[in-house]
GROMACS .gro file of C-alpha atoms in nm:
model
  323
    1MET     CA    1 -11.763  21.960  -6.638
    2TYR     CA    2 -11.630  22.297  -6.755
    3TYR     CA    3 -11.890  22.322  -7.031
    4LEU     CA    4 -12.171  22.221  -6.795
    5LEU     CA    5 -12.069  22.487  -6.544
    6CYS     CA    6 -12.024  22.736  -6.826
    7PHE     CA    7 -12.375  22.666  -6.955
    8ILE     CA    8 -12.532  22.698  -6.609
    9GLY     CA    9 -12.343  23.019  -6.534
   10LEU     CA   10 -12.439  23.173  -6.866
   11LEU     CA   11 -12.801  23.072  -6.815
   12ALA     CA   12 -12.800  23.253  -6.479
   13ILE     CA   13 -12.647  23.563  -6.641
   14GLU     CA   14 -12.910  23.560  -6.917
   15LEU     CA   15 -13.195  23.537  -6.668
   16ALA     CA   16 -13.043  23.822  -6.466
   17TYR     CA   17 -13.018  24.030  -6.781
   18PHE     CA   18 -13.388  23.975  -6.852
   19ARG     CA   19 -13.473  24.132  -6.517
   20ILE     CA   20 -13.249  24.431  -6.594
   21ALA     CA   21 -13.391  24.472  -6.947
   22ALA     CA   22 -13.746  24.459  -6.817
   23ARG     CA   23 -13.665  24.707  -6.539
   24PHE     CA   24 -13.512  24.963  -6.777
   25GLY     CA   25 -13.740  24.905  -7.075
   26ILE     CA   26 -13.479  24.761  -7.312
   27THR     CA   27 -13.738  24.625  -7.553
   28ASP     CA   28 -13.814  24.594  -7.921
   29ARG     CA   29 -14.151  24.736  -8.022
   30PRO     CA   30 -14.301  24.612  -8.352
   31ASN     CA   31 -14.351  24.847  -8.646
   32ALA     CA   32 -14.442  24.816  -9.013
   33ARG     CA   33 -14.099  24.672  -9.096
   34SER     CA   34 -14.096  24.417  -8.813
   35SER     CA   35 -14.148  24.043  -8.846
   36HIS     CA   36 -14.289  24.019  -8.492
   37HIS     CA   37 -14.609  24.149  -8.336
   38LYS     CA   38 -14.547  24.202  -7.965
   39VAL     CA   39 -14.307  24.392  -7.742
   40THR     CA   40 -14.005  24.171  -7.676
   41LEU     CA   41 -13.692  24.207  -7.465
   42ARG     CA   42 -13.394  24.325  -7.669
   43GLY     CA   43 -13.026  24.251  -7.619
   44GLY     CA   44 -13.044  23.888  -7.506
   45GLY     CA   45 -12.748  23.824  -7.736
   46ILE     CA   46 -12.527  24.000  -7.484
   47ILE     CA   47 -12.473  23.646  -7.356
   48PHE     CA   48 -12.239  23.584  -7.653
   49PHE     CA   49 -11.995  23.836  -7.505
   50PHE     CA   50 -12.017  23.663  -7.168
   51GLY     CA   51 -11.953  23.327  -7.333
   52ALA     CA   52 -11.625  23.457  -7.474
   53ALA     CA   53 -11.549  23.628  -7.141
   54ALA     CA   54 -11.598  23.295  -6.960
   55PHE     CA   55 -11.330  23.142  -7.183
   56PHE     CA   56 -11.103  23.444  -7.128
   57LEU     CA   57 -11.120  23.408  -6.750
   58ALA     CA   58 -11.091  23.028  -6.750
   59SER     CA   59 -10.790  23.037  -6.985
   60GLY     CA   60 -10.600  23.287  -6.776
   61GLY     CA   61 -10.639  23.573  -7.022
   62MET     CA   62 -10.582  23.423  -7.367
   63TYR     CA   63 -10.640  23.645  -7.673
   64PRO     CA   64 -10.648  23.975  -7.478
   65TRP     CA   65 -10.653  24.203  -7.785
   66PHE     CA   66 -10.943  24.008  -7.933
   67MET     CA   67 -11.134  24.038  -7.605
   68LEU     CA   68 -11.063  24.411  -7.588
   69GLY     CA   69 -11.201  24.449  -7.942
   70LEU     CA   70 -11.505  24.238  -7.854
   71ALA     CA   71 -11.570  24.446  -7.542
   72LEU     CA   72 -11.551  24.766  -7.749
   73ILE     CA   73 -11.783  24.645  -8.023
   74ALA     CA   74 -12.027  24.491  -7.775
   75ALA     CA   75 -12.039  24.814  -7.570
   76ILE     CA   76 -12.117  25.041  -7.867
   77SER     CA   77 -12.375  24.792  -7.998
   78PHE     CA   78 -12.546  24.762  -7.659
   79ALA     CA   79 -12.555  25.141  -7.635
   80ASP     CA   80 -12.726  25.143  -7.975
   81ASP     CA   81 -12.982  24.893  -7.845
   82VAL     CA   82 -13.063  25.119  -7.551
   83ARG     CA   83 -13.055  25.448  -7.740
   84SER     CA   84 -12.970  25.502  -8.107
   85VAL     CA   85 -12.601  25.579  -8.170
   86PRO     CA   86 -12.498  25.776  -8.483
   87ASN     CA   87 -12.365  25.554  -8.763
   88ARG     CA   88 -12.026  25.728  -8.768
   89PHE     CA   89 -11.954  25.635  -8.405
   90ARG     CA   90 -12.055  25.274  -8.461
   91ILE     CA   91 -11.834  25.247  -8.770
   92ILE     CA   92 -11.537  25.402  -8.589
   93ALA     CA   93 -11.581  25.156  -8.301
   94GLN     CA   94 -11.612  24.864  -8.543
   95PHE     CA   95 -11.295  24.965  -8.728
   96ALA     CA   96 -11.107  25.001  -8.398
   97ALA     CA   97 -11.231  24.660  -8.280
   98MET     CA   98 -11.128  24.503  -8.611
   99LEU     CA   99 -10.778  24.646  -8.584
  100LEU     CA  100 -10.746  24.495  -8.237
  101MET     CA  101 -10.860  24.161  -8.378
  102PHE     CA  102 -10.612  24.186  -8.666
  103TYR     CA  103 -10.333  24.261  -8.418
  104GLN     CA  104 -10.429  23.952  -8.217
  105LEU     CA  105 -10.419  23.742  -8.535
  106GLY     CA  106 -10.079  23.879  -8.634
  107PHE     CA  107 -10.202  24.061  -8.944
  108ILE     CA  108 -10.075  24.403  -8.830
  109GLY     CA  109  -9.714  24.459  -8.927
  110SER     CA  110  -9.712  24.203  -9.206
  111GLU     CA  111  -9.546  24.288  -9.537
  112ALA     CA  112  -9.880  24.292  -9.717
  113TRP     CA  113  -9.990  24.605  -9.527
  114TRP     CA  114 -10.218  24.708  -9.814
  115GLU     CA  115 -10.445  24.415  -9.730
  116ILE     CA  116 -10.548  24.574  -9.399
  117PRO     CA  117 -10.782  24.842  -9.545
  118LEU     CA  118 -10.943  24.579  -9.769
  119ALA     CA  119 -10.985  24.342  -9.474
  120LEU     CA  120 -11.135  24.623  -9.265
  121VAL     CA  121 -11.401  24.693  -9.526
  122LEU     CA  122 -11.472  24.322  -9.584
  123CYS     CA  123 -11.497  24.229  -9.216
  124THR     CA  124 -11.705  24.534  -9.124
  125GLY     CA  125 -11.935  24.443  -9.411
  126ILE     CA  126 -11.971  24.087  -9.280
  127ILE     CA  127 -12.050  24.212  -8.929
  128ASN     CA  128 -12.319  24.448  -9.052
  129ALA     CA  129 -12.459  24.183  -9.286
  130TYR     CA  130 -12.491  23.952  -8.985
  131ASN     CA  131 -12.679  24.231  -8.809
  132PHE     CA  132 -12.912  24.288  -9.107
  133MET     CA  133 -12.992  23.916  -9.119
  134ASP     CA  134 -13.109  23.915  -8.757
  135GLY     CA  135 -13.475  23.972  -8.838
  136ILE     CA  136 -13.672  23.661  -8.739
  137ASN     CA  137 -13.682  23.429  -8.441
  138GLY     CA  138 -13.404  23.174  -8.430
  139ILE     CA  139 -13.202  23.276  -8.733
  140THR     CA  140 -12.901  23.425  -8.551
  141ALA     CA  141 -12.879  23.135  -8.306
  142ILE     CA  142 -12.930  22.845  -8.548
  143TYR     CA  143 -12.720  22.995  -8.825
  144SER     CA  144 -12.436  23.070  -8.581
  145LEU     CA  145 -12.436  22.705  -8.474
  146SER     CA  146 -12.410  22.607  -8.842
  147VAL     CA  147 -12.091  22.817  -8.860
  148ILE     CA  148 -11.952  22.701  -8.524
  149ALA     CA  149 -11.988  22.330  -8.609
  150PRO     CA  150 -11.758  22.326  -8.916
  151LEU     CA  151 -11.514  22.556  -8.734
  152ALA     CA  152 -11.496  22.299  -8.453
  153ILE     CA  153 -11.447  22.018  -8.706
  154ALA     CA  154 -11.170  22.205  -8.886
  155ASN     CA  155 -11.009  22.296  -8.554
  156ALA     CA  156 -10.991  21.932  -8.448
  157GLY     CA  157 -10.737  21.874  -8.724
  158LEU     CA  158 -10.573  22.213  -8.772
  159HIS     CA  159 -10.568  22.348  -8.413
  160PHE     CA  160 -10.593  22.712  -8.519
  161ILE     CA  161 -10.784  22.826  -8.208
  162GLU     CA  162 -10.838  22.708  -7.851
  163GLN     CA  163 -11.123  22.458  -7.871
  164SER     CA  164 -11.257  22.575  -7.535
  165LEU     CA  165 -11.331  22.916  -7.694
  166VAL     CA  166 -11.541  22.741  -7.957
  167GLY     CA  167 -11.718  22.539  -7.687
  168SER     CA  168 -11.780  22.838  -7.459
  169VAL     CA  169 -11.934  23.040  -7.741
  170ALA     CA  170 -12.143  22.740  -7.848
  171ALA     CA  171 -12.272  22.716  -7.489
  172ALA     CA  172 -12.370  23.084  -7.499
  173VAL     CA  173 -12.555  23.035  -7.829
  174LEU     CA  174 -12.741  22.737  -7.683
  175VAL     CA  175 -12.847  22.942  -7.381
  176PHE     CA  176 -12.976  23.216  -7.610
  177SER     CA  177 -13.154  22.955  -7.822
  178ILE     CA  178 -13.367  22.849  -7.527
  179PHE     CA  179 -13.533  23.190  -7.526
  180ASN     CA  180 -13.521  23.282  -7.895
  181VAL     CA  181 -13.567  22.967  -8.104
  182ARG     CA  182 -13.941  22.946  -8.059
  183LYS     CA  183 -14.263  23.073  -8.214
  184LYS     CA  184 -14.294  23.354  -7.960
  185ALA     CA  185 -13.946  23.462  -7.857
  186VAL     CA  186 -13.874  23.574  -7.502
  187CYS     CA  187 -13.590  23.793  -7.625
  188PHE     CA  188 -13.414  23.912  -7.938
  189ALA     CA  189 -13.038  23.921  -7.987
  190GLY     CA  190 -13.026  24.296  -8.046
  191ASP     CA  191 -12.732  24.466  -8.213
  192VAL     CA  192 -12.513  24.360  -7.921
  193GLY     CA  193 -12.591  23.997  -7.998
  194SER     CA  194 -12.570  23.986  -8.377
  195VAL     CA  195 -12.263  24.210  -8.394
  196SER     CA  196 -12.082  24.031  -8.110
  197ILE     CA  197 -12.135  23.680  -8.245
  198ALA     CA  198 -12.030  23.796  -8.592
  199PHE     CA  199 -11.710  23.943  -8.445
  200ILE     CA  200 -11.637  23.620  -8.255
  201LEU     CA  201 -11.697  23.398  -8.557
  202LEU     CA  202 -11.484  23.627  -8.773
  203PHE     CA  203 -11.200  23.593  -8.523
  204MET     CA  204 -11.222  23.214  -8.541
  205ALA     CA  205 -11.244  23.218  -8.920
  206GLY     CA  206 -10.957  23.468  -8.934
  207ALA     CA  207 -10.741  23.234  -8.728
  208LEU     CA  208 -10.827  22.952  -8.968
  209ILE     CA  209 -10.742  23.168  -9.270
  210ALA     CA  210 -10.414  23.272  -9.105
  211VAL     CA  211 -10.309  22.910  -9.049
  212THR     CA  212 -10.414  22.776  -9.389
  213GLU     CA  213 -10.350  23.096  -9.589
  214GLN     CA  214 -10.672  23.021  -9.777
  215LEU     CA  215 -10.932  23.295  -9.814
  216TRP     CA  216 -11.194  23.055  -9.949
  217TRP     CA  217 -11.284  22.970  -9.589
  218LEU     CA  218 -11.515  23.272  -9.610
  219ILE     CA  219 -11.753  23.018  -9.762
  220LEU     CA  220 -11.855  22.956  -9.400
  221PHE     CA  221 -12.064  23.276  -9.431
  222SER     CA  222 -12.181  23.226  -9.790
  223VAL     CA  223 -12.557  23.192  -9.733
  224TYR     CA  224 -12.579  23.510  -9.527
  225GLY     CA  225 -12.342  23.679  -9.768
  226ALA     CA  226 -12.547  23.597 -10.076
  227ASP     CA  227 -12.875  23.715  -9.923
  228SER     CA  228 -12.719  24.034  -9.783
  229VAL     CA  229 -12.519  24.142 -10.088
  230LEU     CA  230 -12.789  24.059 -10.341
  231THR     CA  231 -13.053  24.236 -10.132
  232ILE     CA  232 -12.834  24.548 -10.128
  233VAL     CA  233 -12.797  24.524 -10.508
  234HIS     CA  234 -13.173  24.479 -10.540
  235ARG     CA  235 -13.243  24.784 -10.324
  236LEU     CA  236 -12.995  24.992 -10.524
  237MET     CA  237 -13.180  24.888 -10.840
  238LEU     CA  238 -13.500  25.008 -10.673
  239ARG     CA  239 -13.321  25.337 -10.589
  240GLU     CA  240 -13.378  25.293 -10.217
  241ASN     CA  241 -13.167  25.420  -9.928
  242ILE     CA  242 -12.978  25.104  -9.830
  243PHE     CA  243 -12.914  25.240  -9.480
  244LYS     CA  244 -13.283  25.249  -9.391
  245ALA     CA  245 -13.454  24.951  -9.225
  246HIS     CA  246 -13.654  24.724  -9.452
  247ARG     CA  247 -13.783  24.368  -9.486
  248LYS     CA  248 -13.677  24.278  -9.840
  249HIS     CA  249 -13.435  23.996  -9.757
  250ALA     CA  250 -13.535  23.659  -9.899
  251TYR     CA  251 -13.573  23.514  -9.549
  252GLN     CA  252 -13.805  23.801  -9.452
  253ILE     CA  253 -14.029  23.742  -9.752
  254MET     CA  254 -14.040  23.372  -9.662
  255ALA     CA  255 -14.144  23.453  -9.304
  256ASN     CA  256 -14.374  23.750  -9.369
  257GLU     CA  257 -14.533  23.714  -9.711
  258LEU     CA  258 -14.518  23.334  -9.748
  259LYS     CA  259 -14.604  23.280  -9.379
  260ILE     CA  260 -14.340  23.011  -9.330
  261PRO     CA  261 -14.268  22.968  -8.954
  262HIS     CA  262 -13.964  23.166  -8.842
  263VAL     CA  263 -13.781  22.866  -8.698
  264ALA     CA  264 -13.838  22.669  -9.019
  265VAL     CA  265 -13.686  22.949  -9.229
  266ALA     CA  266 -13.394  22.984  -8.986
  267SER     CA  267 -13.337  22.608  -8.989
  268ALA     CA  268 -13.339  22.599  -9.370
  269TYR     CA  269 -13.075  22.873  -9.390
  270ALA     CA  270 -12.861  22.697  -9.129
  271ALA     CA  271 -12.897  22.353  -9.291
  272LEU     CA  272 -12.797  22.495  -9.628
  273GLN     CA  273 -12.495  22.671  -9.478
  274LEU     CA  274 -12.390  22.358  -9.288
  275ALA     CA  275 -12.415  22.143  -9.601
  276ILE     CA  276 -12.207  22.395  -9.799
  277SER     CA  277 -11.942  22.417  -9.525
  278LEU     CA  278 -11.915  22.041  -9.481
  279GLY     CA  279 -11.882  22.008  -9.856
  280ALA     CA  280 -11.592  22.253  -9.849
  281ILE     CA  281 -11.422  22.047  -9.578
  282TYR     CA  282 -11.479  21.695  -9.708
  283LEU     CA  283 -11.528  21.706 -10.087
  284PRO     CA  284 -11.210  21.624 -10.283
  285CYS     CA  285 -11.227  21.917 -10.523
  286ASN     CA  286 -11.067  22.248 -10.608
  287LYS     CA  287 -11.184  22.468 -10.322
  288TRP     CA  288 -11.195  22.791 -10.523
  289ALA     CA  289 -11.398  22.622 -10.795
  290TYR     CA  290 -11.633  22.493 -10.526
  291PHE     CA  291 -11.655  22.842 -10.376
  292ALA     CA  292 -11.741  22.994 -10.715
  293ALA     CA  293 -12.000  22.725 -10.785
  294VAL     CA  294 -12.167  22.779 -10.448
  295ILE     CA  295 -12.190  23.156 -10.500
  296ALA     CA  296 -12.329  23.107 -10.850
  297VAL     CA  297 -12.597  22.865 -10.730
  298LEU     CA  298 -12.695  23.085 -10.435
  299ALA     CA  299 -12.718  23.390 -10.663
  300ALA     CA  300 -12.934  23.202 -10.912
  301ALA     CA  301 -13.161  23.070 -10.636
  302TYR     CA  302 -13.201  23.420 -10.489
  303THR     CA  303 -13.284  23.570 -10.829
  304LEU     CA  304 -13.542  23.302 -10.912
  305PHE     CA  305 -13.701  23.334 -10.569
  306MET     CA  306 -13.734  23.712 -10.600
  307ARG     CA  307 -13.877  23.690 -10.949
  308LYS     CA  308 -14.147  23.456 -10.824
  309TYR     CA  309 -14.234  23.604 -10.485
  310TYR     CA  310 -14.115  23.967 -10.459
  311HIS     CA  311 -14.446  24.093 -10.593
  312LEU     CA  312 -14.603  23.983 -10.263
  313HIS     CA  313 -14.380  24.223 -10.074
  314ALA     CA  314 -14.450  24.502 -10.324
  315GLU     CA  315 -14.822  24.450 -10.268
  316TYR     CA  316 -14.767  24.470  -9.891
  317ILE     CA  317 -14.580  24.800  -9.933
  318ASN     CA  318 -14.861  24.943 -10.144
  319ARG     CA  319 -15.123  24.841  -9.884
  320THR     CA  320 -14.915  25.003  -9.610
  321LYS     CA  321 -14.890  25.330  -9.805
  322GLU     CA  322 -15.267  25.332  -9.864
  323LYS     CA  323 -15.328  25.310  -9.489
   0.00000   0.00000   0.00000
């Protein structure tokens, strides 16, 4: 009953947000780097924050430092959706939010204090990678569900997080999916959506890592990680400014140059991630060896794909310059 009421309440909040976004012109207008072709409401992913907030209220205020960090990172990201915020302010807010999350997880004050700066850089990188990967209809929603599912499975045995938080966030993602997982999306997640859900999933994964003391659980983000990191390396090889918007990710080439439907591409990424994560949970093998093998295979697949199809994107860039 709680989850049903949560879903209905979040659906009502999402619909109310659409009216606000339309009233104040919070929209995403297509440009040469876009994978869509019409003006679409931006920031529908704000519902992920409200999903976590629903849990916070229903639980009587559990994980207050995490929620404070989420509120901070959601606020700065939503401000960036409405009007561009300088990178330095967004990074400062993300670092502050991460420190609040680390405090909630008990990482602050530990003897291995030197791990905090490394964790800050790693987690901020994951959050921004999640944001970069939010470029086609359905990918943020479906991929997030492929991360939530193995977290819920692991939590059933290890009890590292309140399961109602997992369920509340899953309800929020399902509400968003109604309006985004389709050929012509009603709304996009926006920075507030992609950054918020990444922060939430990192908190859950961080709790799992804290309980098991096993960093290989980062394999839950391996598909996004491989595409993001290797695309950055590729762009550096091309001597491009990696901070400028682009559409060179493998998933973008699939959707734009190869004309594969957005939802099909998103589903393929999610299915691959789910298979990898379930393998990590259930296969009786050395987990670090499995992690290394997965990264090696993903890197090889990315390289082969780019060698075969990147020329299509290069041709698109040349046509755009000629115009």
